PDB file of C-alpha atoms in Angstrom:
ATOM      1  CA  UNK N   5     -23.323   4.530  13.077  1.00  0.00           C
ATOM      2  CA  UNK N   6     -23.240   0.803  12.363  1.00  0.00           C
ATOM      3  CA  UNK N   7     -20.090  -0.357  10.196  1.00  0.00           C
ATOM      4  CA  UNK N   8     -20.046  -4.044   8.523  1.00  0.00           C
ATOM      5  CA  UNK N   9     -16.357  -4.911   7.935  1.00  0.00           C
ATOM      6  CA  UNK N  10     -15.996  -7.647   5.709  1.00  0.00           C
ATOM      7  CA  UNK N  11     -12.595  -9.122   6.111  1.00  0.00           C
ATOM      8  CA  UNK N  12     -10.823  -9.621   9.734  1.00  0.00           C
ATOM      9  CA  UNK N  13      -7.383  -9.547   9.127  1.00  0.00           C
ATOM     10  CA  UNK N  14      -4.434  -6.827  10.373  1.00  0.00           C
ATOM     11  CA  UNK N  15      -6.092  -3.847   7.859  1.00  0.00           C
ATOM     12  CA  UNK N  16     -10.129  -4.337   8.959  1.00  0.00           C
ATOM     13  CA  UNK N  17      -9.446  -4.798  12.544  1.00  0.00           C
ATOM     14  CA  UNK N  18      -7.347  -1.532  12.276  1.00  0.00           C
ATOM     15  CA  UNK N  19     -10.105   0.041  10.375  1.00  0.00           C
ATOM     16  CA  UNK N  20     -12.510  -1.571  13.300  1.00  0.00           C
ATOM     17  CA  UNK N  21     -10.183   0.441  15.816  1.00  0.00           C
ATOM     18  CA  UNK N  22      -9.682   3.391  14.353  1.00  0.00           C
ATOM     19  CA  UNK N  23     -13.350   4.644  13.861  1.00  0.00           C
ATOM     20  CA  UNK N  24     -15.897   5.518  16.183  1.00  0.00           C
ATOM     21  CA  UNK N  25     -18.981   3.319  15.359  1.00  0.00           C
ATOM     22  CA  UNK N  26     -20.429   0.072  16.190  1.00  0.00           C
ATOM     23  CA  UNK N  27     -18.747  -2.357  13.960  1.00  0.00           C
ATOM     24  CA  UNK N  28     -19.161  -6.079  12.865  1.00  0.00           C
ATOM     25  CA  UNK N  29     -16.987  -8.558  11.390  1.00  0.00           C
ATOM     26  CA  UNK N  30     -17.681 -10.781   8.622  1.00  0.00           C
ATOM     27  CA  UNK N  31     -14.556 -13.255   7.516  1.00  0.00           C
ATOM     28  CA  UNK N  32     -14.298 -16.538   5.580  1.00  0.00           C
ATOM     29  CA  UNK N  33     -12.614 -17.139   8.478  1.00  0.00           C
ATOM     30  CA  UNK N  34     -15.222 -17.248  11.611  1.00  0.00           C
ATOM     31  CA  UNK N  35     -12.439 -17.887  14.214  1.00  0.00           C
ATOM     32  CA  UNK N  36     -10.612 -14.639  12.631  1.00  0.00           C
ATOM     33  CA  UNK N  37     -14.175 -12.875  12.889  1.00  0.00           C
ATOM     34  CA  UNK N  38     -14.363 -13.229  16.639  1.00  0.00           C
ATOM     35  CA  UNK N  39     -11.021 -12.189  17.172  1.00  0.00           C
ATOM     36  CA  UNK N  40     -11.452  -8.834  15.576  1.00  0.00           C
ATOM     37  CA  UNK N  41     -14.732  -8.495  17.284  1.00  0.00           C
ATOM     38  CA  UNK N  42     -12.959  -9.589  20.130  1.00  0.00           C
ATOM     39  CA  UNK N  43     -10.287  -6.838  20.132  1.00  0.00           C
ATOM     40  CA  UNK N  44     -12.512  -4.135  19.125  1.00  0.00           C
ATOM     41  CA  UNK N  45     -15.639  -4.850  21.304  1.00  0.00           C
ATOM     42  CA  UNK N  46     -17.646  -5.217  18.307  1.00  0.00           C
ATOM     43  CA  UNK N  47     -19.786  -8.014  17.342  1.00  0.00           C
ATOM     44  CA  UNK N  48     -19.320 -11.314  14.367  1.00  0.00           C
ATOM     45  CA  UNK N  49     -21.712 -10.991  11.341  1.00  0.00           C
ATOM     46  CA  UNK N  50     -22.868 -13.451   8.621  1.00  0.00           C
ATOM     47  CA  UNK N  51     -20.396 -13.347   5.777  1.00  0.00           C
ATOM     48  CA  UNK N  52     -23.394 -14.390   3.760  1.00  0.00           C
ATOM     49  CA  UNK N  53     -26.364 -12.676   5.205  1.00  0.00           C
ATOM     50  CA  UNK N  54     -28.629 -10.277   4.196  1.00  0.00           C
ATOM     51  CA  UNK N  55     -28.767  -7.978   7.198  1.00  0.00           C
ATOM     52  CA  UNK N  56     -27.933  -4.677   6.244  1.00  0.00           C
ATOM     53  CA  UNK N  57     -25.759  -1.609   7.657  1.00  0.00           C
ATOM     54  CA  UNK N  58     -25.079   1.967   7.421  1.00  0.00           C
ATOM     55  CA  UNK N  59     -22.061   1.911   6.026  1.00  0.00           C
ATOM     56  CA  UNK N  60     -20.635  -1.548   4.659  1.00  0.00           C
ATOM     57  CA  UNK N  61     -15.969  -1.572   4.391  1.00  0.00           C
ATOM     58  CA  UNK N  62     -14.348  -4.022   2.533  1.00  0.00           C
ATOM     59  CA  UNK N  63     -10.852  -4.890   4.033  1.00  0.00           C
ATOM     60  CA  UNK N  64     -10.189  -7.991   1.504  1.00  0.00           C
ATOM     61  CA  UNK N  65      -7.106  -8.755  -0.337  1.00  0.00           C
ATOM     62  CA  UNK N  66      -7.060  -5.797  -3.443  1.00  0.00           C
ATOM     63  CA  UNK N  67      -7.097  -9.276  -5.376  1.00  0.00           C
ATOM     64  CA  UNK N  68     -11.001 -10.081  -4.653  1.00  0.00           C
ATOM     65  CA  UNK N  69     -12.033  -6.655  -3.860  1.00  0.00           C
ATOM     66  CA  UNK N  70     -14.230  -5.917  -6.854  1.00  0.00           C
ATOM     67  CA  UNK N  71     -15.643  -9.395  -5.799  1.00  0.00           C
ATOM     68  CA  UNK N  72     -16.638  -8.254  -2.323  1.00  0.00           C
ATOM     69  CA  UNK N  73     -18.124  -5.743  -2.962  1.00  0.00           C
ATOM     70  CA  UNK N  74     -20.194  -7.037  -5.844  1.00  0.00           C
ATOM     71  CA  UNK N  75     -21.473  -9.531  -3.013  1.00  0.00           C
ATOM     72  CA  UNK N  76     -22.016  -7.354  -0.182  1.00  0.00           C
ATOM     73  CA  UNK N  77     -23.091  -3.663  -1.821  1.00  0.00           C
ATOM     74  CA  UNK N  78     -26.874  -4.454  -1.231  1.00  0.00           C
ATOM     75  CA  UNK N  79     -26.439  -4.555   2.342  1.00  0.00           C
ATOM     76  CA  UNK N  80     -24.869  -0.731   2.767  1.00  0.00           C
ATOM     77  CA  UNK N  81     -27.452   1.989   3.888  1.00  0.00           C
ATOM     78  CA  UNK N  82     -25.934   4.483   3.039  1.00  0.00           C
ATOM     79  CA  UNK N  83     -22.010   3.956   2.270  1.00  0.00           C
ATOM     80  CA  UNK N  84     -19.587   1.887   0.763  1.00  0.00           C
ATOM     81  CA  UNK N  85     -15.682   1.843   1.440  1.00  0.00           C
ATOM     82  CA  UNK N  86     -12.804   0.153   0.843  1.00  0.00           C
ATOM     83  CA  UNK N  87      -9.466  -0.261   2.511  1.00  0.00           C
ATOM     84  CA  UNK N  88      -7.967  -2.987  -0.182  1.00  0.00           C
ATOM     85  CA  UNK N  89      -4.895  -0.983  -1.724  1.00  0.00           C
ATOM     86  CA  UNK N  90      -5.993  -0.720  -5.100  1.00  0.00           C
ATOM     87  CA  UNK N  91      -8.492   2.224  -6.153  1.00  0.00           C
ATOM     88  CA  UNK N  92      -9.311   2.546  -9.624  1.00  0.00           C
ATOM     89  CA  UNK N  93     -11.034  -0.960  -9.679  1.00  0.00           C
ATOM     90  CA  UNK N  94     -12.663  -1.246  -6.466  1.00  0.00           C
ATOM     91  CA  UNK N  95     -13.935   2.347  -7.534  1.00  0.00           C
ATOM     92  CA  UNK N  96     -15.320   1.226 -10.733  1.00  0.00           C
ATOM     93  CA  UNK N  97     -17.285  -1.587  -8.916  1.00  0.00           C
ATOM     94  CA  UNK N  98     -18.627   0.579  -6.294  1.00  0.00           C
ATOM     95  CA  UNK N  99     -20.037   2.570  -8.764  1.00  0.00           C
ATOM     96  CA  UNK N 100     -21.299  -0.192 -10.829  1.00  0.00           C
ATOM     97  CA  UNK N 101     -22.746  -2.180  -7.479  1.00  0.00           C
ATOM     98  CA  UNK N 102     -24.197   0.912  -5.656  1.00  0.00           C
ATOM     99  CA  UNK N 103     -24.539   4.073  -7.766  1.00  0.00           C
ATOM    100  CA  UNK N 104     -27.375   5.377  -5.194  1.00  0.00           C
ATOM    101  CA  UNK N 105     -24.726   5.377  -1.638  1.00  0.00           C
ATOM    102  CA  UNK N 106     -21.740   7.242  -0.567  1.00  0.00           C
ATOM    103  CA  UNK N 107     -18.499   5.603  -1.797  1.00  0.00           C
ATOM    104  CA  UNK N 108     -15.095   6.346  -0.872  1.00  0.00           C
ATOM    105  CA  UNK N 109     -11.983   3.988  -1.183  1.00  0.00           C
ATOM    106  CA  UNK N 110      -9.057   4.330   1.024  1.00  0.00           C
ATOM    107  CA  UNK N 111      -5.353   2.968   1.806  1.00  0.00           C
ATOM    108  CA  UNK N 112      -3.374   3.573   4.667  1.00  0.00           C
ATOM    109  CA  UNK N 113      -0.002   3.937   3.723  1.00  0.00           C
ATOM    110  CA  UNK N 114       1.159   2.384   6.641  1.00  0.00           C
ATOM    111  CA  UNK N 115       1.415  -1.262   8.247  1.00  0.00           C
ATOM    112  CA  UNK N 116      -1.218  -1.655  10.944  1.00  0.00           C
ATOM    113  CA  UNK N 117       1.090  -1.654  14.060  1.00  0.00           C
ATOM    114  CA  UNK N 118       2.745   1.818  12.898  1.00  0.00           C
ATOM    115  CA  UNK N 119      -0.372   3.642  12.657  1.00  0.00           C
ATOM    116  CA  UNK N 120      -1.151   6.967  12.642  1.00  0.00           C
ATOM    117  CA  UNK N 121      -0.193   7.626   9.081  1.00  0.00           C
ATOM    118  CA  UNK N 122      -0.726   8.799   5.553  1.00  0.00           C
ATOM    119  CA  UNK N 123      -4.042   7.769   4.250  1.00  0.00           C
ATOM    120  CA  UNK N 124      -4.863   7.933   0.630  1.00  0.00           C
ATOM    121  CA  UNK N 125      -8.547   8.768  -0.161  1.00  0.00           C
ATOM    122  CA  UNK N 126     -10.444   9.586  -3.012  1.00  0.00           C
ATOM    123  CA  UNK N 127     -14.039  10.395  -2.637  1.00  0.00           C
ATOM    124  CA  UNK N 128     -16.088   9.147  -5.493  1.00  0.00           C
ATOM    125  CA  UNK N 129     -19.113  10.262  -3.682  1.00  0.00           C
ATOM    126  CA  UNK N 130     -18.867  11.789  -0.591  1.00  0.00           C
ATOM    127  CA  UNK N 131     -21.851  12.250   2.101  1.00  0.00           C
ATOM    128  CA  UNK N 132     -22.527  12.566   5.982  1.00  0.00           C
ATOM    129  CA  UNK N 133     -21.452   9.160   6.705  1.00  0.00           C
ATOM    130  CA  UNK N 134     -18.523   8.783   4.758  1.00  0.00           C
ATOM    131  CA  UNK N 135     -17.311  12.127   6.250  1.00  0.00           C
ATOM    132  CA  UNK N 136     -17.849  11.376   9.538  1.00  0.00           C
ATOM    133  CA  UNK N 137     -15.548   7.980   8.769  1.00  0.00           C
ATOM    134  CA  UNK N 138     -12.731  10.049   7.585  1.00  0.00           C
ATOM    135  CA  UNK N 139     -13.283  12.599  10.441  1.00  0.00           C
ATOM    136  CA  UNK N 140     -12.363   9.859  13.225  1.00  0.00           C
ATOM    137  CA  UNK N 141      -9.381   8.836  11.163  1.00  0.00           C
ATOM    138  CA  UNK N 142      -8.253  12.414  11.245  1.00  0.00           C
ATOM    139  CA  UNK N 143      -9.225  12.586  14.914  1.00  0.00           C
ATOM    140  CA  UNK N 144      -6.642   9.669  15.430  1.00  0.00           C
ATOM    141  CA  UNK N 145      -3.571  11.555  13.834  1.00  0.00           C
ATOM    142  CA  UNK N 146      -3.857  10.025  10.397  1.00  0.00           C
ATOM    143  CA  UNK N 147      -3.266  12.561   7.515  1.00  0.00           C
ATOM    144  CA  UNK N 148      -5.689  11.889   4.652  1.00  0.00           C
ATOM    145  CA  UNK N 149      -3.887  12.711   1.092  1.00  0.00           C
ATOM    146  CA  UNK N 150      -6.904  13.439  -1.697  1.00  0.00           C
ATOM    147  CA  UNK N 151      -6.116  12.081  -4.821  1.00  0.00           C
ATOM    148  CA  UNK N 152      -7.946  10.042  -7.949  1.00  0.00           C
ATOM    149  CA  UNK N 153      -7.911   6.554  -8.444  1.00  0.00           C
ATOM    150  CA  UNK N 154      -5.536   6.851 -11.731  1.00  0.00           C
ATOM    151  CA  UNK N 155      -2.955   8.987  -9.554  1.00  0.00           C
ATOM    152  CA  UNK N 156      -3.008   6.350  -6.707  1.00  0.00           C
ATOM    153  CA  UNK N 157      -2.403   3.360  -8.591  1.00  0.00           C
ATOM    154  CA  UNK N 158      -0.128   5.121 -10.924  1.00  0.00           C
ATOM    155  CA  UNK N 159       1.918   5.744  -8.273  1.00  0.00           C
ATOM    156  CA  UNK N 160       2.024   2.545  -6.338  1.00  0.00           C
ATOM    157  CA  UNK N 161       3.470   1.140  -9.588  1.00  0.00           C
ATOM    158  CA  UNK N 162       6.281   2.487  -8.288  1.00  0.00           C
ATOM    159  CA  UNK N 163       6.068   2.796  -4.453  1.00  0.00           C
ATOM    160  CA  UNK N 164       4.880  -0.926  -3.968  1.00  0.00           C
ATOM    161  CA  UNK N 165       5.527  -2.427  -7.189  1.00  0.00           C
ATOM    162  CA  UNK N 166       8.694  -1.737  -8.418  1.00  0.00           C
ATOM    163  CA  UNK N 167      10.237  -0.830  -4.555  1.00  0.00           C
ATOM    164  CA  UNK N 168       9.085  -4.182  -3.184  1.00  0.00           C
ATOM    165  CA  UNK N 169      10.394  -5.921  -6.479  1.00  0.00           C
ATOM    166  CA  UNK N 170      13.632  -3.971  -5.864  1.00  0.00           C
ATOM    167  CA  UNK N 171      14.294  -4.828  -2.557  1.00  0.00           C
ATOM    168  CA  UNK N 172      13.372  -8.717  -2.323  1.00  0.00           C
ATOM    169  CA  UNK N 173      16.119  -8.961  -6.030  1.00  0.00           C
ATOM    170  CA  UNK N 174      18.568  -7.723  -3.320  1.00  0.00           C
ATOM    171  CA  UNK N 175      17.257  -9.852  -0.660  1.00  0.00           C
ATOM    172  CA  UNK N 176      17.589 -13.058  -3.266  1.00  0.00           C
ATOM    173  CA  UNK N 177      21.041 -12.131  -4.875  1.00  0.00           C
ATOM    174  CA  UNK N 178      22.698 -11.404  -1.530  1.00  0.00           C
ATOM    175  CA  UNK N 179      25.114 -13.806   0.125  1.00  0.00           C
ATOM    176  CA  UNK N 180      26.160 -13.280   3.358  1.00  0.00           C
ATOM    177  CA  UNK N 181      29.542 -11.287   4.033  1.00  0.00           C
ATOM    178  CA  UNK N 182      32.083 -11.284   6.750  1.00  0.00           C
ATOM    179  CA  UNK N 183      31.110  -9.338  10.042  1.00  0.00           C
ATOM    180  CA  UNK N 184      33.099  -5.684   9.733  1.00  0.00           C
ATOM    181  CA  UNK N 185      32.582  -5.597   5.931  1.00  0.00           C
ATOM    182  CA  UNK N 186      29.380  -3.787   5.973  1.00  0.00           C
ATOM    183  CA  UNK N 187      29.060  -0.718   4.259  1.00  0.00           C
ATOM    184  CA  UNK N 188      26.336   1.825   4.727  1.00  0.00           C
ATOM    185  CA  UNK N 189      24.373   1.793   1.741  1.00  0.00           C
ATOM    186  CA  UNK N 190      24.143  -2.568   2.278  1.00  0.00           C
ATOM    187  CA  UNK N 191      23.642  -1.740   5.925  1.00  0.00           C
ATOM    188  CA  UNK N 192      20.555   0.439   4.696  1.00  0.00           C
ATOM    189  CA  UNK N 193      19.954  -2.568   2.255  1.00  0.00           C
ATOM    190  CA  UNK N 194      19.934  -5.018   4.401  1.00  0.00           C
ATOM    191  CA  UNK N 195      17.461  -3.330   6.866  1.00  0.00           C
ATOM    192  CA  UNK N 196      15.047  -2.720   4.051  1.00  0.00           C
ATOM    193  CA  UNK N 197      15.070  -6.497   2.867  1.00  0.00           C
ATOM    194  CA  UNK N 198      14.702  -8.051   6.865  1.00  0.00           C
ATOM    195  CA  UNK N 199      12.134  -5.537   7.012  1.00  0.00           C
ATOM    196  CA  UNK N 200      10.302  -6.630   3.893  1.00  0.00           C
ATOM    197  CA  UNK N 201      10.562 -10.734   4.303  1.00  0.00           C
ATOM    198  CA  UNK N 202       9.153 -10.334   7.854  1.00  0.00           C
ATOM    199  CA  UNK N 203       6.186  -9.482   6.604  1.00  0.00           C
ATOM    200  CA  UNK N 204       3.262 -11.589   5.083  1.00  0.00           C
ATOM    201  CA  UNK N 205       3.817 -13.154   1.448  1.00  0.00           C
ATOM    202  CA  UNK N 206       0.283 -13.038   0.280  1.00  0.00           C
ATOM    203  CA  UNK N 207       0.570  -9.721   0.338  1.00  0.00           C
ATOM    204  CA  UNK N 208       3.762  -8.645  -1.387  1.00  0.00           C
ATOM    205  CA  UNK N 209       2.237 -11.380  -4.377  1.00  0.00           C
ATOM    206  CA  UNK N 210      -1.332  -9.296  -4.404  1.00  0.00           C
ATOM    207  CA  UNK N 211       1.186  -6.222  -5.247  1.00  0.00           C
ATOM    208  CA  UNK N 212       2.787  -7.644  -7.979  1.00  0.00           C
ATOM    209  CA  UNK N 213      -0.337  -9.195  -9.358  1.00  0.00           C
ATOM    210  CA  UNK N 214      -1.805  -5.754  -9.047  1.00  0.00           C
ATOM    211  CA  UNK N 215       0.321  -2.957 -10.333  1.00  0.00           C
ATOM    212  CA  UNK N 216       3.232  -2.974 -13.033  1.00  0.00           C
ATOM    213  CA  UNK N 217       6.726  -2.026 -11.954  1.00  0.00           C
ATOM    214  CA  UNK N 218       8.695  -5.030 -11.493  1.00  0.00           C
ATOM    215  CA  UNK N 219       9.481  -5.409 -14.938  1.00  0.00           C
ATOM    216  CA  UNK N 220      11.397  -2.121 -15.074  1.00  0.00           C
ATOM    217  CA  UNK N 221      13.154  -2.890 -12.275  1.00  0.00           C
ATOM    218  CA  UNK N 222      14.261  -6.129 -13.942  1.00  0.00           C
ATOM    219  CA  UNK N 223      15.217  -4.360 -16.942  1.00  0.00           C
ATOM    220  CA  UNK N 224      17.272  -1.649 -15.594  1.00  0.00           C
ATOM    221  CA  UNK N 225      19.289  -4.665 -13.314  1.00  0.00           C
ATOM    222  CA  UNK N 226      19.821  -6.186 -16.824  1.00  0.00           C
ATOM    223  CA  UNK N 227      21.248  -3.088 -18.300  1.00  0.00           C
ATOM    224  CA  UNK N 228      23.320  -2.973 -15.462  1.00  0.00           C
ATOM    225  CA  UNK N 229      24.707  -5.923 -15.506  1.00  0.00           C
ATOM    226  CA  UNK N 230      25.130  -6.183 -19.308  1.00  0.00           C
ATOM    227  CA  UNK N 231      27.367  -2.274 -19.561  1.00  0.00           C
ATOM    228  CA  UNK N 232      30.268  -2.017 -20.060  1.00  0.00           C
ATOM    229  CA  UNK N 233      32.924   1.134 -18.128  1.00  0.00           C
ATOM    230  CA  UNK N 234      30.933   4.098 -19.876  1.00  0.00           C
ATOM    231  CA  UNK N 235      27.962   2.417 -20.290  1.00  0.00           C
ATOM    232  CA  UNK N 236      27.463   2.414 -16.419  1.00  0.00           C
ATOM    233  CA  UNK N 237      28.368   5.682 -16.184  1.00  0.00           C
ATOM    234  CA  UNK N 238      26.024   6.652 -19.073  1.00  0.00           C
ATOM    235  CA  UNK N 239      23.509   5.015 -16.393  1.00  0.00           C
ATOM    236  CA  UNK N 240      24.796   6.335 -13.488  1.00  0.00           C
ATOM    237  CA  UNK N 241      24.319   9.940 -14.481  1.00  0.00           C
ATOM    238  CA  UNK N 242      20.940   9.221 -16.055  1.00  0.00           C
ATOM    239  CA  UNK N 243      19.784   7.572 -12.424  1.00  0.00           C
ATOM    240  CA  UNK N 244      21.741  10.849 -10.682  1.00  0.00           C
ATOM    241  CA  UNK N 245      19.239  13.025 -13.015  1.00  0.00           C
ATOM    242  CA  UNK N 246      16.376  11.152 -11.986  1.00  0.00           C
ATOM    243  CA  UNK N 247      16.920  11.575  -8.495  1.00  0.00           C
ATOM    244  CA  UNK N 248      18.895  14.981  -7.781  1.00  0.00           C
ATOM    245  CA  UNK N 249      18.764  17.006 -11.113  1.00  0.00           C
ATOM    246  CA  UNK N 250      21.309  17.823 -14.128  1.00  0.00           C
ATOM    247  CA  UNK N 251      22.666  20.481 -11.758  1.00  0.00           C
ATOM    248  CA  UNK N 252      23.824  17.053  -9.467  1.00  0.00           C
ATOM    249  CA  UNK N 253      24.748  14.756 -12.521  1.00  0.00           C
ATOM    250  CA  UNK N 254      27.080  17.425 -13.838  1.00  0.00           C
ATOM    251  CA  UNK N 255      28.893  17.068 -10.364  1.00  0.00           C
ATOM    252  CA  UNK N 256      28.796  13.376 -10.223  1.00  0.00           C
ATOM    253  CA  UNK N 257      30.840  13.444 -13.577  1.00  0.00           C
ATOM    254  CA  UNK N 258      33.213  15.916 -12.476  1.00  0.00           C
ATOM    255  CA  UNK N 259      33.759  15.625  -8.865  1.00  0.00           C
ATOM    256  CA  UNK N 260      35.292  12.297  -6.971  1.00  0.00           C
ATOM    257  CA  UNK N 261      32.511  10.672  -5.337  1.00  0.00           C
ATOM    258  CA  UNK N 262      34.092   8.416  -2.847  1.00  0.00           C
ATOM    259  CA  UNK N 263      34.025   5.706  -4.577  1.00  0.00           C
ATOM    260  CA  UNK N 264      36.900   4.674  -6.134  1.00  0.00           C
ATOM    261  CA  UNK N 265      38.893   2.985  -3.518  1.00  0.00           C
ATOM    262  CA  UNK N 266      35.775   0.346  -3.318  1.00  0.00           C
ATOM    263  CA  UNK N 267      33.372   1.863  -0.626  1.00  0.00           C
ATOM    264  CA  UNK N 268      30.028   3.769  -1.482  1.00  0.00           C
ATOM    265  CA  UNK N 269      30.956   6.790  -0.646  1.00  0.00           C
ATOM    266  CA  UNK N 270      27.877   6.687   2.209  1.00  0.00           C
TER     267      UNK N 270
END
């Protein structure tokens, strides 16, 4: 099987890696092309030719997906996939750009260095070729989740969206304590927001362009902020609820939680 992966950055090259097939890299970046191909002992196609291949994967940013693949549907065979992050549109313009071919969109839960992982897939139109791709990616230890494009991006609404928005707040409003004064939950904190600002801006922006969530984060911070005593606790139980149950809130009102001589009780 021949594989055309159009876009040479950390997510295509793993994508490049992680199936068995002869692959080719196409990249607005040529130097970026070569180093995939490079790494992968494949080959460096012509982001704007015509030749065609069997199956054709978009790794772009989920910002230009629907682009891509209007521009480079005509040259799949047989397949088309994605790896962007966002389903229901790239979905939508698979469909739209090549109704005739096998098309299945895809996103690895998981950074490229930490693979294997949880891959989500939804097949829109599933065939020899597209499940021979998602064989090898099973045969490398991956776990492939079946869902629907509405159900994916629901959900990253709150798993991207709203988590990253969550964490970099706390990575903005933080200032930096004495050594010994750590707690565990800012430990924990803290971890999460180096962990999060290492990585690559573009990215975390694509999110937020993407999928709502951020703006209930900000909201419930403002709520926060603006309660008063039984307000907070009003919110408190309501967030206990959320997470653990009534059964849990009930104890959280009733039982002492740890907190009150100032730590976190964690």
């Amino acid at each position: 099987m021949d594989v055309l992966i159009v876009g040479a950055g950390s997510m295509g090259t793993w994508f490049g890696e992680a199936i068995d097939a002869r692959v080719a890299f196409a990249d607005v970046d040529g130097d970026a092309a070569a180093a995939a191909a490079e790494r992968v002992g494949g080959a460096v196609a012509d982001l704007e030719g015509e030749e065609p291949y069997e199956v054709v994967c978009l790794a772009v940013p989920m910002t230009h997906v629907t682009g891509a693949i209007a521009e480079q549907a005509d040259r799949a065979k047989h397949a088309i996939v994605d790896v962007s992050g966002v389903m229901e549109p790239a979905l939508e313009a698979m469909e739209r750009h090549a109704p005739d071919k096998e098309r299945v969109s895809l996103h690895p839960l998981f950074a490229p260095e930490r693979a294997p992982g949880s891959i989500a897939v939804v097949r829109d139109r599933s065939g020899p070729a597209t499940d021979d791709l998602l064989a090898a990616l099973e045969a490398r230890g991956n776990e492939l989740l079946e869902t629907t494009g509405p159900d994916h991006d629901g959900a990253m609404e709150t798993v991207q969206a709203a988590t990253h928005a969550a964490v970099l707040s706390f990575a903005l409003a933080a200032e930096s304590v004495p050594e010994g004064f750590e707690t565990p939950i800012y430990e924990e904190l803290r971890t999460l927001a180096r962990q999060v600002t290492a990585g690559t801006p573009r990215v975390y922006a694509d999110i937020q362009a993407t999928f709502d969530g951020a703006d209930a984060v900000a909201d419930a911070a403002a709520d926060i902020a603006a309660a008063d005593p039984e307000e907070l606790e009003a919110l408190y139980r309501e967030a206990a609820a959320n997470w653990h149950g009534e059964r849990s809130a009930d104890r959280a009102e009733s039982e002492p939680d740890g907190d009150e001589s100032g730590g976190d009780g964690a």
